[in-house]
Tab-separated table of C-alpha atoms in Angstrom:
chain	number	residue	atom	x	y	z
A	1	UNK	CA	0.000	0.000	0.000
A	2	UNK	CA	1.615	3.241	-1.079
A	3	UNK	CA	-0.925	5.679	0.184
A	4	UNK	CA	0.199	9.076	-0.976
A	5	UNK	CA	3.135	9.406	-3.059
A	6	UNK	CA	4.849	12.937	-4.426
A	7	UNK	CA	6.990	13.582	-7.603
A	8	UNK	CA	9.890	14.403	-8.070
A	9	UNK	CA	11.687	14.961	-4.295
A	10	UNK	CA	13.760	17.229	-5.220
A	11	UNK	CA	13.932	19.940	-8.111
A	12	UNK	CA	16.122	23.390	-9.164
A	13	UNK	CA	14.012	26.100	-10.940
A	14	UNK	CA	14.768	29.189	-12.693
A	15	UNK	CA	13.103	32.277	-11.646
A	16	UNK	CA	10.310	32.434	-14.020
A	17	UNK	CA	9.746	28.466	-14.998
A	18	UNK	CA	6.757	26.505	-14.622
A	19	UNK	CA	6.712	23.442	-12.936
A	20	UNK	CA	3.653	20.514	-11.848
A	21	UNK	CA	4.319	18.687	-8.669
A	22	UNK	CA	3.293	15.225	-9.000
A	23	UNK	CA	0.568	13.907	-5.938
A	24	UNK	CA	-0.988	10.714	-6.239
A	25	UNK	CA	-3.030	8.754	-3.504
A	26	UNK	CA	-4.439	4.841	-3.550
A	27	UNK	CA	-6.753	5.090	-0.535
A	28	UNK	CA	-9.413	6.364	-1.964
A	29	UNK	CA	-9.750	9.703	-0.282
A	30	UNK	CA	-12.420	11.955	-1.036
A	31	UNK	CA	-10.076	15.209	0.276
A	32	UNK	CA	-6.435	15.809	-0.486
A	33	UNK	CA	-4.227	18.954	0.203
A	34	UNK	CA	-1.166	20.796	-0.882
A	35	UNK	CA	0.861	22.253	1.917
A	36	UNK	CA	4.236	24.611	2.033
A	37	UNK	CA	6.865	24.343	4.763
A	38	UNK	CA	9.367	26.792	5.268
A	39	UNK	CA	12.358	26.886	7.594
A	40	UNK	CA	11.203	26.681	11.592
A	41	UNK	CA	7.431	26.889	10.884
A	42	UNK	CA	4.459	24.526	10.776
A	43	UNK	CA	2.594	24.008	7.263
A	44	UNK	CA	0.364	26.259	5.188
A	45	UNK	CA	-2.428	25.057	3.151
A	46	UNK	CA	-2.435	26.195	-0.380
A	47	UNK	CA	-4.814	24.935	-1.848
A	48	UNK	CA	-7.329	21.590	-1.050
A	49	UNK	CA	-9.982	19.638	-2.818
A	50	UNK	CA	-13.178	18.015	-1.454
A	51	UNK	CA	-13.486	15.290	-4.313
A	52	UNK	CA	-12.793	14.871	-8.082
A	53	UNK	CA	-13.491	18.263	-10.104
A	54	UNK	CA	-13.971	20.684	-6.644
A	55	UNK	CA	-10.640	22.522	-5.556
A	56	UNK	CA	-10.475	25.634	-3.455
A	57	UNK	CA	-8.244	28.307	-2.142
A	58	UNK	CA	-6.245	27.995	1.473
A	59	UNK	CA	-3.931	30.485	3.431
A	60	UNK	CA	-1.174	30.688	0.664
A	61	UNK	CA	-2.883	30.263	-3.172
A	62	UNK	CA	-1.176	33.047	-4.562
A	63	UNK	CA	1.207	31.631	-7.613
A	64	UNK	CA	-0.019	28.221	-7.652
A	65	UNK	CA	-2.780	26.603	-9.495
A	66	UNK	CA	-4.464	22.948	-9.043
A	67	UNK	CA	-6.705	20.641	-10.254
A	68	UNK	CA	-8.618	17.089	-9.374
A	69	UNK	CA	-9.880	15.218	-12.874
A	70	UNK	CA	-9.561	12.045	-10.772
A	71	UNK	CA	-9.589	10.932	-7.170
A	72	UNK	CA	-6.290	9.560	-7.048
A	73	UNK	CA	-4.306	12.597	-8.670
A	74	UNK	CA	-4.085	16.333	-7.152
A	75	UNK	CA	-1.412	18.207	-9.491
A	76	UNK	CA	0.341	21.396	-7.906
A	77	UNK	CA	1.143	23.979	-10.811
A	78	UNK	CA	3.837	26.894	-10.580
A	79	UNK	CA	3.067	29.030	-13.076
A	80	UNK	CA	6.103	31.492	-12.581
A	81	UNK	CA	8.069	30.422	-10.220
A	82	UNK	CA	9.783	32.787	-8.027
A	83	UNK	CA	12.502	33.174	-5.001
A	84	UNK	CA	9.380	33.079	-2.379
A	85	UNK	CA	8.315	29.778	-3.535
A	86	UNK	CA	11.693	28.166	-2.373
A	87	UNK	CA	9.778	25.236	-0.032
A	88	UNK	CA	9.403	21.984	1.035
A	89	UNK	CA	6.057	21.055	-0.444
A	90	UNK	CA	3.951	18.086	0.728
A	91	UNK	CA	0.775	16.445	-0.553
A	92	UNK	CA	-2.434	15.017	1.939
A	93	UNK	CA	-5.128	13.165	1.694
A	94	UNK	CA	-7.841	11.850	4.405
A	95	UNK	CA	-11.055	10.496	4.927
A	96	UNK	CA	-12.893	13.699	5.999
A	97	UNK	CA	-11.629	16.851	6.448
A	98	UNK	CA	-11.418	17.997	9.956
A	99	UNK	CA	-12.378	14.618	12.562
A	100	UNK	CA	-9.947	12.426	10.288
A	101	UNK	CA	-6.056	12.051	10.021
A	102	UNK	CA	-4.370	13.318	6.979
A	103	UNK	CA	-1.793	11.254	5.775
A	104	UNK	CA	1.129	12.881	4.132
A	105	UNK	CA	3.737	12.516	1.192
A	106	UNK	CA	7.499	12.610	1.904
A	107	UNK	CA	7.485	16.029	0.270
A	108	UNK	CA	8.909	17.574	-2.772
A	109	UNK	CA	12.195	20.149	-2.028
A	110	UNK	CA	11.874	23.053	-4.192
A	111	UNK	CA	14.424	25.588	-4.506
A	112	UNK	CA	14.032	28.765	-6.902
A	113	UNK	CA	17.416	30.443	-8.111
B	1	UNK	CA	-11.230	31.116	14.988
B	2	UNK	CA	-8.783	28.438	16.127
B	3	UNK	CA	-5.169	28.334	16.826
B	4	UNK	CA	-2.307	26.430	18.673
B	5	UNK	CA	0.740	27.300	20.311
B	6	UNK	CA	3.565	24.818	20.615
B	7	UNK	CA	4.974	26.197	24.142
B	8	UNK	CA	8.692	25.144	23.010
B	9	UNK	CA	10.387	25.173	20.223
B	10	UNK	CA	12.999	22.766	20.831
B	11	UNK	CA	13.845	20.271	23.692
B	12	UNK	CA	16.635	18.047	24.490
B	13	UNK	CA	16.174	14.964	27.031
B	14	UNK	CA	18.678	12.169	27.623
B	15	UNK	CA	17.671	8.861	26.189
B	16	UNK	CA	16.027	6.724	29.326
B	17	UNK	CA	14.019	10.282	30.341
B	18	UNK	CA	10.408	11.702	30.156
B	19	UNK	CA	9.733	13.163	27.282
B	20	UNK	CA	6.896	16.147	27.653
B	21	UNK	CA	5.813	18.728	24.541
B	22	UNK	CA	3.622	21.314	25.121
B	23	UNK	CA	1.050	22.395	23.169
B	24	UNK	CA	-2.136	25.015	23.931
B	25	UNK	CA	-5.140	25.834	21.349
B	26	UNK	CA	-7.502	27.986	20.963
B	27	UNK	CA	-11.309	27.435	19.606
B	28	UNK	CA	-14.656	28.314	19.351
B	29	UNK	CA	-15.942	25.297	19.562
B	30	UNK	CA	-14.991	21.098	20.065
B	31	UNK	CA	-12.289	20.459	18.447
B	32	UNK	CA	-10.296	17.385	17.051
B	33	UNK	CA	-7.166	17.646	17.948
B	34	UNK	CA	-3.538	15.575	16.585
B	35	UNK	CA	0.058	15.189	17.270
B	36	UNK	CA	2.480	14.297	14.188
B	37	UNK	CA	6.002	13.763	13.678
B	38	UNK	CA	8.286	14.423	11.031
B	39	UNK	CA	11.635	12.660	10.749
B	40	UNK	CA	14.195	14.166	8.447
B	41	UNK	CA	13.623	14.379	4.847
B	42	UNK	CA	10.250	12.522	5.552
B	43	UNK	CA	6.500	13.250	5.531
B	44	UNK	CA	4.562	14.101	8.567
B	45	UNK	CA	2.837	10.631	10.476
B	46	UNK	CA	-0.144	10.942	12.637
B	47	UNK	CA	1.094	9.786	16.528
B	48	UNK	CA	-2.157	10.334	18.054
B	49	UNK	CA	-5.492	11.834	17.996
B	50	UNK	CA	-8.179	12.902	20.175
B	51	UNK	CA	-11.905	13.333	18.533
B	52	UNK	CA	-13.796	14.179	21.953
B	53	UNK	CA	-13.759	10.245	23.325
B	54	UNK	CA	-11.490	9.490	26.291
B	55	UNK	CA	-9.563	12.725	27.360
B	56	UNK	CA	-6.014	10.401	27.749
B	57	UNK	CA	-5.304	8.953	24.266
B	58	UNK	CA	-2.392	6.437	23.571
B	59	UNK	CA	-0.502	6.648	20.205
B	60	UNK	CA	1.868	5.048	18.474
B	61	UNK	CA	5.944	4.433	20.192
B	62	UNK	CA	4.298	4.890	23.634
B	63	UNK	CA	3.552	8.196	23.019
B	64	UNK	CA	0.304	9.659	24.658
B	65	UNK	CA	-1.216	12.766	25.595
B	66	UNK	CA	-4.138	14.410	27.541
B	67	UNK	CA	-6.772	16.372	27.099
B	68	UNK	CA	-7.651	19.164	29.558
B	69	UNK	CA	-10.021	21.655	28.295
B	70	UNK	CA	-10.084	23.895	31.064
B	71	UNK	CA	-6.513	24.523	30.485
B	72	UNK	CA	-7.101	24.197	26.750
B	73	UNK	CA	-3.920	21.653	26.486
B	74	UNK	CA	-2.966	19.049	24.486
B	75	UNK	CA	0.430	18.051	25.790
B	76	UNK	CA	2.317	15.184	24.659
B	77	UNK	CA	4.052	13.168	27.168
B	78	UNK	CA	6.417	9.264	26.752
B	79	UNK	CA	8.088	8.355	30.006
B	80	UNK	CA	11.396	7.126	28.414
B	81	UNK	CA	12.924	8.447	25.492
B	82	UNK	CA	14.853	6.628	22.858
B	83	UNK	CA	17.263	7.965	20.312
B	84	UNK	CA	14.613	7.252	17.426
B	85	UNK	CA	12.208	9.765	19.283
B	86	UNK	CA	14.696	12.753	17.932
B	87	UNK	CA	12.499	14.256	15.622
B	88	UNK	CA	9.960	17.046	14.840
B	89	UNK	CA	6.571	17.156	16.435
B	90	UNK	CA	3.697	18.961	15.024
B	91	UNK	CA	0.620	19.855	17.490
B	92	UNK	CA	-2.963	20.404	15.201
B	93	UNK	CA	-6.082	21.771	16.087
B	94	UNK	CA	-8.691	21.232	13.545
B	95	UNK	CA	-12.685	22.104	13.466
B	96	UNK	CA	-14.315	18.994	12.972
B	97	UNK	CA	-17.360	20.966	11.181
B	98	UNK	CA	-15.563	23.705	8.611
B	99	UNK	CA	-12.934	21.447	8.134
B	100	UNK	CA	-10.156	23.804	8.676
B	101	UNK	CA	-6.877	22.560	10.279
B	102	UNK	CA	-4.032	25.077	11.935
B	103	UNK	CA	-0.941	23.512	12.476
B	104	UNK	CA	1.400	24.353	15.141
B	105	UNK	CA	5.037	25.607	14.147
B	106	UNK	CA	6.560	22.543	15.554
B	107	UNK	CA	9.116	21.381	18.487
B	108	UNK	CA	12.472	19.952	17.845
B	109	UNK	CA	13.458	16.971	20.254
B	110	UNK	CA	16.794	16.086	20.391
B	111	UNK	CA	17.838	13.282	22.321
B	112	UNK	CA	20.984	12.578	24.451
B	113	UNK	CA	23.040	9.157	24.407
C-alpha cells in the first residue's frame, strides 16, 4: 500500500519556470491537500480539494494553481516560479476533512534560483 | 477562529528520560485535535489523535497525551525516550465541522546518548 506518493523529491528552478508537482493517492480519499513548509514553521495550506473536479483556495494560493480530474491525482502547478516559492512542499489526503487524520507525502524540495 | 501554540520550540532529554511537549489551542468550539512527527527528509505521520472520546489517548511508540479543556492543552508526554524519538513534532487543532486545520510551528526533540 503506497498511500500518498509525491513527484519528483527534489527539483532546481529558474526564476520564471513553470513546474507541476506530481501527488498521487491509492486510498481512496475523497479530500487531499497541498501544503508549504518553510524553515522553523508549521505548514500552510495552499490549496485543497473536497473530491474529483472541486478545488479551493487555502492560506497561501497566490502563484499556484491545481486541479482534481480524478480521485487519485491532485497536481500542484507553478506558473512562474519565483525566489518566495523556495519550499518543502507536501501532498495530503484523508477520509474527511477535519475529525480524520491526513496522511502525508514525503514532500517535494523546491528551490528557486 | 482556532489556533495552537507549541509552548517550546525545541527540547533536548537524555535517552532513558520523560519526554513532555507542550502544546495550547484555541477554539470556538470542540475540536479534534492531533500530534504528528516528522523525521528528516520525511512526511509528517499521525502519533495520536483525540476526537472528543477518552480525554487520555495512547498513540503510536508509547507516546500519549491528555486532554484538559479547562486549560485548553494538548500536551504530549512518553516516560522514556529513545534515540529514534529525535524528531519534529507537530501539534494540530482542527474544526471537525468547517474542516479547517491550523498547524502548530513545531518542536524539535533532540535526544541525548
Amino acid at each position: 500500500n503506497a498511500g500518498v506518493t509525491q513527484t519528483p523529491k527534489f527539483r532546481i528552478l529558474k526564476i520564471g519556470q513553470s513546474m507541476t508537482l506530481q501527488c498521487t493517492q491509492d486510498m481512496n480519499h475523497n479530500y487531499m491537500y497541498w501544503y508549504r513548509q518553510d524553515p522553523g514553521m508549521g505548514l500552510k495550506l495552499i490549496y485543497y480539494s473536497v473530491g474529483a473536479g472541486i478545488t479551493d483556495k487555502g492560506e497561501v494560493p497566490n502563484g499556484y494553481n491545481v486541479s482534481r480530474s480524478t480521485t487519485e491525482d491532485f497536481p500542484l502547478r507553478l506558473e512562474l516560479a519565483a525566489p518566495s516559492q523556495t519550499s518543502v512542499y507536501f501532498c495530503a489526503s484523508s477520509r474527511d476533512r477535519g475529525s480524520q487524520p491526513q496522511h502525508f507525502g514525503d514532500g517535494t524540495r523546491l528551490s528557486i534560483l | 477562529a482556532q489556533s495552537v501554540t507549541q509552548l517550546d520550540s525545541h527540547v533536548s532529554v537524555s535517552e532513558g528520560t520523560p519526554v513532555l511537549l507542550r502544546c495550547n489551542y484555541s477554539s470556538s468550539y470542540s475540536p479534534s485535535l492531533f500530534w504528528y512527527v516528522q523525521h528528516p527528509n520525511k512526511g509528517l505521520q499521525l502519533l495520536l489523535k483525540y476526537t472528543s472520546a477518552a480525554t487520555l489517548v495512547k498513540g503510536i511508540n508509547g507516546f500519549e497525551a491528555e486532554f484538559k479543556k479547562s486549560e485548553t492543552s494538548f500536551h504530549l508526554t512518553k516516560p522514556s525516550a529513545h534515540m529514534s524519538d529525535a524528531a519534529e513534532y507537530f501539534c494540530v487543532v482542527s474544526d471537525p465541522v468547517a474542516g479547517k486545520s491550523t498547524f502548530g510551528d513545531g518542536t524539535t526533540l533532540t535526544v541525548k546518548p
